[in-house]
Short mmCIF file of C-alpha atoms in Angstrom, two decimals:
data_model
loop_
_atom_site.label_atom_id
_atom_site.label_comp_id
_atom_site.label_asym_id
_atom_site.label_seq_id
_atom_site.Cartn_x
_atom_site.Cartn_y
_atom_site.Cartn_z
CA UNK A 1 1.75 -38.23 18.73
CA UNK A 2 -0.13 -36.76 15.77
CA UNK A 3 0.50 -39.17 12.70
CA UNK A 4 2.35 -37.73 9.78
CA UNK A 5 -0.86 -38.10 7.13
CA UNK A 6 1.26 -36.24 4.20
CA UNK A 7 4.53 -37.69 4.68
CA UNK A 8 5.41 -39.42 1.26
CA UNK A 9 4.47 -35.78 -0.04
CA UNK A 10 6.97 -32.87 -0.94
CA UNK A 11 7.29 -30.03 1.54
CA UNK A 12 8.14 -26.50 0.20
CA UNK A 13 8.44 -22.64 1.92
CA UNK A 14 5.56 -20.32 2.49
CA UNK A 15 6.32 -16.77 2.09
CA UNK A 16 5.02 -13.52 1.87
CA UNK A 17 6.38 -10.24 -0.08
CA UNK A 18 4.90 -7.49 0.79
CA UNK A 19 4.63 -3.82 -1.27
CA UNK A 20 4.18 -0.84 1.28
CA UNK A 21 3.33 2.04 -0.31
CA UNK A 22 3.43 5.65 0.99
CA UNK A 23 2.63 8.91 -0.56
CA UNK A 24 4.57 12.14 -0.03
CA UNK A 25 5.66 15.77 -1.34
CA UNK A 26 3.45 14.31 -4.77
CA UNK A 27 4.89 11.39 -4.93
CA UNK A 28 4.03 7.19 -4.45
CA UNK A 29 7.49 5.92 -2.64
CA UNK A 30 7.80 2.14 -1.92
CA UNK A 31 9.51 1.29 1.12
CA UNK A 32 12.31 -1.44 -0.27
CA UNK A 33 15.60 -2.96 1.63
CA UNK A 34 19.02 -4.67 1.60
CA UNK A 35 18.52 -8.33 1.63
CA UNK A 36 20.46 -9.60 4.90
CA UNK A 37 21.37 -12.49 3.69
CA UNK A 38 22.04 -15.09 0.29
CA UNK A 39 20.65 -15.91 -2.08
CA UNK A 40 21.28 -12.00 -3.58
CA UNK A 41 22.55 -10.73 0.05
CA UNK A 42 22.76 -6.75 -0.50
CA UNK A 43 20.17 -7.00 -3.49
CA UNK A 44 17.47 -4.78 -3.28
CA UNK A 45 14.11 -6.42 -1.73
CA UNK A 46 10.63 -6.22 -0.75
CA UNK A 47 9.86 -6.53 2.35
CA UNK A 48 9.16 -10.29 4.16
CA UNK A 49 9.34 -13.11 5.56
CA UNK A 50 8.12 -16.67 6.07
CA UNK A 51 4.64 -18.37 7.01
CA UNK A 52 5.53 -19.89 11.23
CA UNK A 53 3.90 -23.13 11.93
CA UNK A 54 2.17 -21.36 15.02
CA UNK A 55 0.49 -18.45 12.35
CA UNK A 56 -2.82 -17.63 10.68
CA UNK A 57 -1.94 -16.37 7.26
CA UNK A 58 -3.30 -13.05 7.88
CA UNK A 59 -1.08 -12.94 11.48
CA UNK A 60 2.21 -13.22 9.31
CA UNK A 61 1.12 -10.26 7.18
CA UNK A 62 -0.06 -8.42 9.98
CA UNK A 63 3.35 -8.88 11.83
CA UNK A 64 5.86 -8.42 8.65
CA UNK A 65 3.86 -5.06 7.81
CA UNK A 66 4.49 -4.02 12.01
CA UNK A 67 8.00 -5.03 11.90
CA UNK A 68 8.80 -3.11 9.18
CA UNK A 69 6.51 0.21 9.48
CA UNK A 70 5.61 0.13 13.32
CA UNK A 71 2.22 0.81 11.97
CA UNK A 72 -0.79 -1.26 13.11
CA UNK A 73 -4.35 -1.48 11.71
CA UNK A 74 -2.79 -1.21 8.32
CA UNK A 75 -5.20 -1.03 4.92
CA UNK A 76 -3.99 -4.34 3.06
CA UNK A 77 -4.60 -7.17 -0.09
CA UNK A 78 -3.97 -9.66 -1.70
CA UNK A 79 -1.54 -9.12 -5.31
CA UNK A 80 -1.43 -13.13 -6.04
CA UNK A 81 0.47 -16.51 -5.31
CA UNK A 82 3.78 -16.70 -7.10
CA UNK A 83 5.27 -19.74 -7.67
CA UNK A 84 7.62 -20.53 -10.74
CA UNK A 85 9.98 -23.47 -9.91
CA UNK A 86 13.29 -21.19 -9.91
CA UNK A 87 11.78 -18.06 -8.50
CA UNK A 88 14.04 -18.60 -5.78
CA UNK A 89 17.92 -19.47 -5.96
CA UNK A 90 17.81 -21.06 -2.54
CA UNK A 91 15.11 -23.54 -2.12
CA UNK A 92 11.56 -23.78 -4.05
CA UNK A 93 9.55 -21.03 -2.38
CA UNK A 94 5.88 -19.93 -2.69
CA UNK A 95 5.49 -16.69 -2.13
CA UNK A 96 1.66 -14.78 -1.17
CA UNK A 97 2.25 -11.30 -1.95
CA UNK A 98 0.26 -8.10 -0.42
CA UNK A 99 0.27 -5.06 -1.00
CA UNK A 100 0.07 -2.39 1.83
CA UNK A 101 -0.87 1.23 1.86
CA UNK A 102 0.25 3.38 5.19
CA UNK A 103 0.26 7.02 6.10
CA UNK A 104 3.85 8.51 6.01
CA UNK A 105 3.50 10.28 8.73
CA UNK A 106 2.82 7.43 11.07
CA UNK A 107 6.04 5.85 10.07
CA UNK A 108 8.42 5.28 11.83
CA UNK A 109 11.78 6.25 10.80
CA UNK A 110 13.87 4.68 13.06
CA UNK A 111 13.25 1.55 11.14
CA UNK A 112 14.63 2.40 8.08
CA UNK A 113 17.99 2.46 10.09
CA UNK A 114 17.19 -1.02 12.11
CA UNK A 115 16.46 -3.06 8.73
CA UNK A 116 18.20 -0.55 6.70
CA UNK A 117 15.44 0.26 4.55
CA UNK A 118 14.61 3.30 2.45
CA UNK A 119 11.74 4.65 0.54
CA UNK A 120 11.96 4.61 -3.33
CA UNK A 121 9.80 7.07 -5.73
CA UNK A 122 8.13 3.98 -7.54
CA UNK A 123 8.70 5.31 -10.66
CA UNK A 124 12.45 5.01 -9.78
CA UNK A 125 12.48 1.92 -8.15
CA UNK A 126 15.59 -0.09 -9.81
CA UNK A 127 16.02 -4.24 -10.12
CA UNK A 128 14.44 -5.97 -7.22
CA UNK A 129 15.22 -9.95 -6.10
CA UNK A 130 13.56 -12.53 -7.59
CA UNK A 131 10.23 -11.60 -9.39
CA UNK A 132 9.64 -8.38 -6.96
CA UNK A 133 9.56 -6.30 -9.81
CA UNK A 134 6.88 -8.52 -10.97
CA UNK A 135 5.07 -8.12 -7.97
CA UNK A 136 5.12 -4.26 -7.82
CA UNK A 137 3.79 -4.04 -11.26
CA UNK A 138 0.86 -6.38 -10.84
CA UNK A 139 0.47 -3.84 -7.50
CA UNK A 140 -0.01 -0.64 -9.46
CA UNK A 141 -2.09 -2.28 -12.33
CA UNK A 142 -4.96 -4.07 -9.14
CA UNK A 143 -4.24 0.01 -7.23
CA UNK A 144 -4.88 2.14 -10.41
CA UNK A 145 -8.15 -0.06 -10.76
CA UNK A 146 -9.19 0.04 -7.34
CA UNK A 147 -8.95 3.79 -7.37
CA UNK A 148 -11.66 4.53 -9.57
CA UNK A 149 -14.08 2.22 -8.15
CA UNK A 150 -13.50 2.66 -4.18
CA UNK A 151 -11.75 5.54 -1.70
CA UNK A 152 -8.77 3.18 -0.71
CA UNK A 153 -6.48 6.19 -1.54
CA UNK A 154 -7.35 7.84 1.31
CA UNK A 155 -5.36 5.46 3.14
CA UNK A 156 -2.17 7.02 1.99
CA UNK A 157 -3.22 9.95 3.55
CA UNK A 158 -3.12 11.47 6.73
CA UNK A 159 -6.73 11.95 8.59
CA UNK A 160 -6.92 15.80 7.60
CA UNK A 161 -5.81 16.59 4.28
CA UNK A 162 -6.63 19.37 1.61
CA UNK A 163 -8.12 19.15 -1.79
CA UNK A 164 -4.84 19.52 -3.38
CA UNK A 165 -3.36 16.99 -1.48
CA UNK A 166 -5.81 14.91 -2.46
CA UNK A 167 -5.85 15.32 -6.17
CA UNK A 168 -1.88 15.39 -6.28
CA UNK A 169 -2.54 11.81 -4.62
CA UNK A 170 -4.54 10.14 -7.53
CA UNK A 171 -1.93 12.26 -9.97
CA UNK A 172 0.68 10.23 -8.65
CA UNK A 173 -1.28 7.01 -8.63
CA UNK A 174 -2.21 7.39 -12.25
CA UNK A 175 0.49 9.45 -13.65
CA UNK A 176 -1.62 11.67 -15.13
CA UNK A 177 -2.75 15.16 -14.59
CA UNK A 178 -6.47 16.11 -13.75
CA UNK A 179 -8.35 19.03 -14.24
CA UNK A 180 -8.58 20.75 -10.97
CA UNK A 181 -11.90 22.26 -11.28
CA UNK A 182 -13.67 18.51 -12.36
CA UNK A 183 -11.98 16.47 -10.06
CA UNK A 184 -13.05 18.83 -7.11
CA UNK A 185 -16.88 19.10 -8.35
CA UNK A 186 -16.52 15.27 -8.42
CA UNK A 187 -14.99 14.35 -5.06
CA UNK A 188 -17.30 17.27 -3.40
CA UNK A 189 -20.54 15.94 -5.20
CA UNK A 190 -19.52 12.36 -3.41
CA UNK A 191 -21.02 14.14 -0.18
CA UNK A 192 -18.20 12.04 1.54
CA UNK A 193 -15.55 14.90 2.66
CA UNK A 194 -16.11 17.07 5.76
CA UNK A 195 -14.36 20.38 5.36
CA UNK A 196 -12.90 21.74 8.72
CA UNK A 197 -12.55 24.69 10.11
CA UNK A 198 -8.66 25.23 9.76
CA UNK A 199 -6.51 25.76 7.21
CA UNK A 200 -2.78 24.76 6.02
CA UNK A 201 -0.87 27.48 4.98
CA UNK A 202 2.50 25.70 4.64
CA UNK A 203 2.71 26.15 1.21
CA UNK A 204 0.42 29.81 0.35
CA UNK A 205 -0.52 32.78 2.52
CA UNK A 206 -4.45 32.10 1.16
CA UNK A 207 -4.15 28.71 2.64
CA UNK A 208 -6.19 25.41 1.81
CA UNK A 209 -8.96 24.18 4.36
CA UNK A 210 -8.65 20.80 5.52
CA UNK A 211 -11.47 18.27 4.39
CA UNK A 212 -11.80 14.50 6.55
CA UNK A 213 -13.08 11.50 4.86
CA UNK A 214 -16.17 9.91 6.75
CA UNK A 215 -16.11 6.64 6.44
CA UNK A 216 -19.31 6.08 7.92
CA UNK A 217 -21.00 8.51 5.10
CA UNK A 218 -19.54 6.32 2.45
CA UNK A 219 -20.30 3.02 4.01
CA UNK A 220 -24.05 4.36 4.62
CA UNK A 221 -24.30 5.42 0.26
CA UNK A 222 -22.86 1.80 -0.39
CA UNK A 223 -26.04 0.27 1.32
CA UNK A 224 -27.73 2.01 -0.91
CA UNK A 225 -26.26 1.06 -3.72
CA UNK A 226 -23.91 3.79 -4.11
CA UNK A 227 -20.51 2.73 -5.40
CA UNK A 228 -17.23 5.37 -5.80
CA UNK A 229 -17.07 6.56 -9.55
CA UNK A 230 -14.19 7.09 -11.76
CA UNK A 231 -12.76 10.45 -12.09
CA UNK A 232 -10.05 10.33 -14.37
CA UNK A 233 -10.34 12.10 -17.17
#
């Protein structure tokens, strides 16, 4: 039997929150939910769940982010540890939140129905549980700053994607608007965007060609020193 070393000391929960973010039609949505049960049942949430005595931290991320997106291989980090006595009405509760960024159009939406789940423009997003709100601010504050220093925005999109797609992308991330012709001489002068051969004419007759992000490019610059610049304006 494995002696109980800790035993005079307090025990508490482990959680994690985690903010999944998508980007569509212009737009950053966050994928948010009906809490199933009290504290605050039918409150809007994040989604989560607790820390099993069987899991690596990292495993109970990993499988909270599947459950909820059927997504694996998902681009993820740490926001912070958040632990104020009376976060939580129901029992003290530490909570490890992440933030998660997924391409739309590998969700599936089946699962909005099974946890009954929608997405939320952020900008829209109302009163969360606890100190969620919290939480998705501190996410688009560490995102925004991210950004400018390294291509995890491409991670929000889908594997081919056009140079307007990709500027309305970091429009939406920093509220702003960008100069079209700058922010294209910038991302092209990064030497990191392969431009295919076909074009997507879902939205003009002209049509916009396609461009791919090579990782491997990017990854080769950064042993040399190379890092991903800022672009806003």
């Amino acid at each position: 039997m494995t002696p109980s070393f800790y035993k005079e000391q307090e025990k508490f929960y482990i959680s994690v929150d985690c903010i999944i973010l998508g980007f569509k039609d212009d737009k950053m949505y966050l994928l948010i939910s009906k809490r199933k049960f009290n504290p605050l049942e039918g409150h809007d949430t994040l989604m989560g769940g607790f820390l099993r005595s069987n899991e690596h931290l990292n495993e109970t991320i990993s499988r909270v982010v599947y459950e909820y997106t059927g997504i694996q291989n998902v681009y993820m980090e740490e926001v912070g540890v958040y632990g104020d006595i009376n976060r939580d009405q129901g029992e003290r509760v530490v909570s490890i939140a992440y933030y998660a960024l997924i391409d739309l159009e590998l969700f599936d939406d089946k699962l909005c129905k099974v946890h009954n789940a929608r997405w939320e423009e952020v900008d829209k997003v109302g009163e969360l549980v606890f100190d969620h709100n919290q939480m998705l601010s501190d996410t688009l504050v560490i995102l925004r700053r991210k950004a400018a220093t390294q291509p995890i925005g491409f991670n929000l999109l889908p594997e081919k994607f056009t140079l307007p797609q990709l500027q309305s992308l970091y429009e939406a991330i920093y509220q702003t608007k960008l100069d079209k012709r700058n922010f294209r001489k910038k991302m092209l002068e990064m030497n990191v965007l392969e431009k295919q051969q076909d074009k997507d004419k879902s939205t003009s007759k002209r049509g916009a060609f396609y461009y791919k992000f090579n990782k491997e490019k990017y990854d080769e610059l950064l042993k040399k020193g190379y890092s991903f610049f800022s672009y806003v304006d």
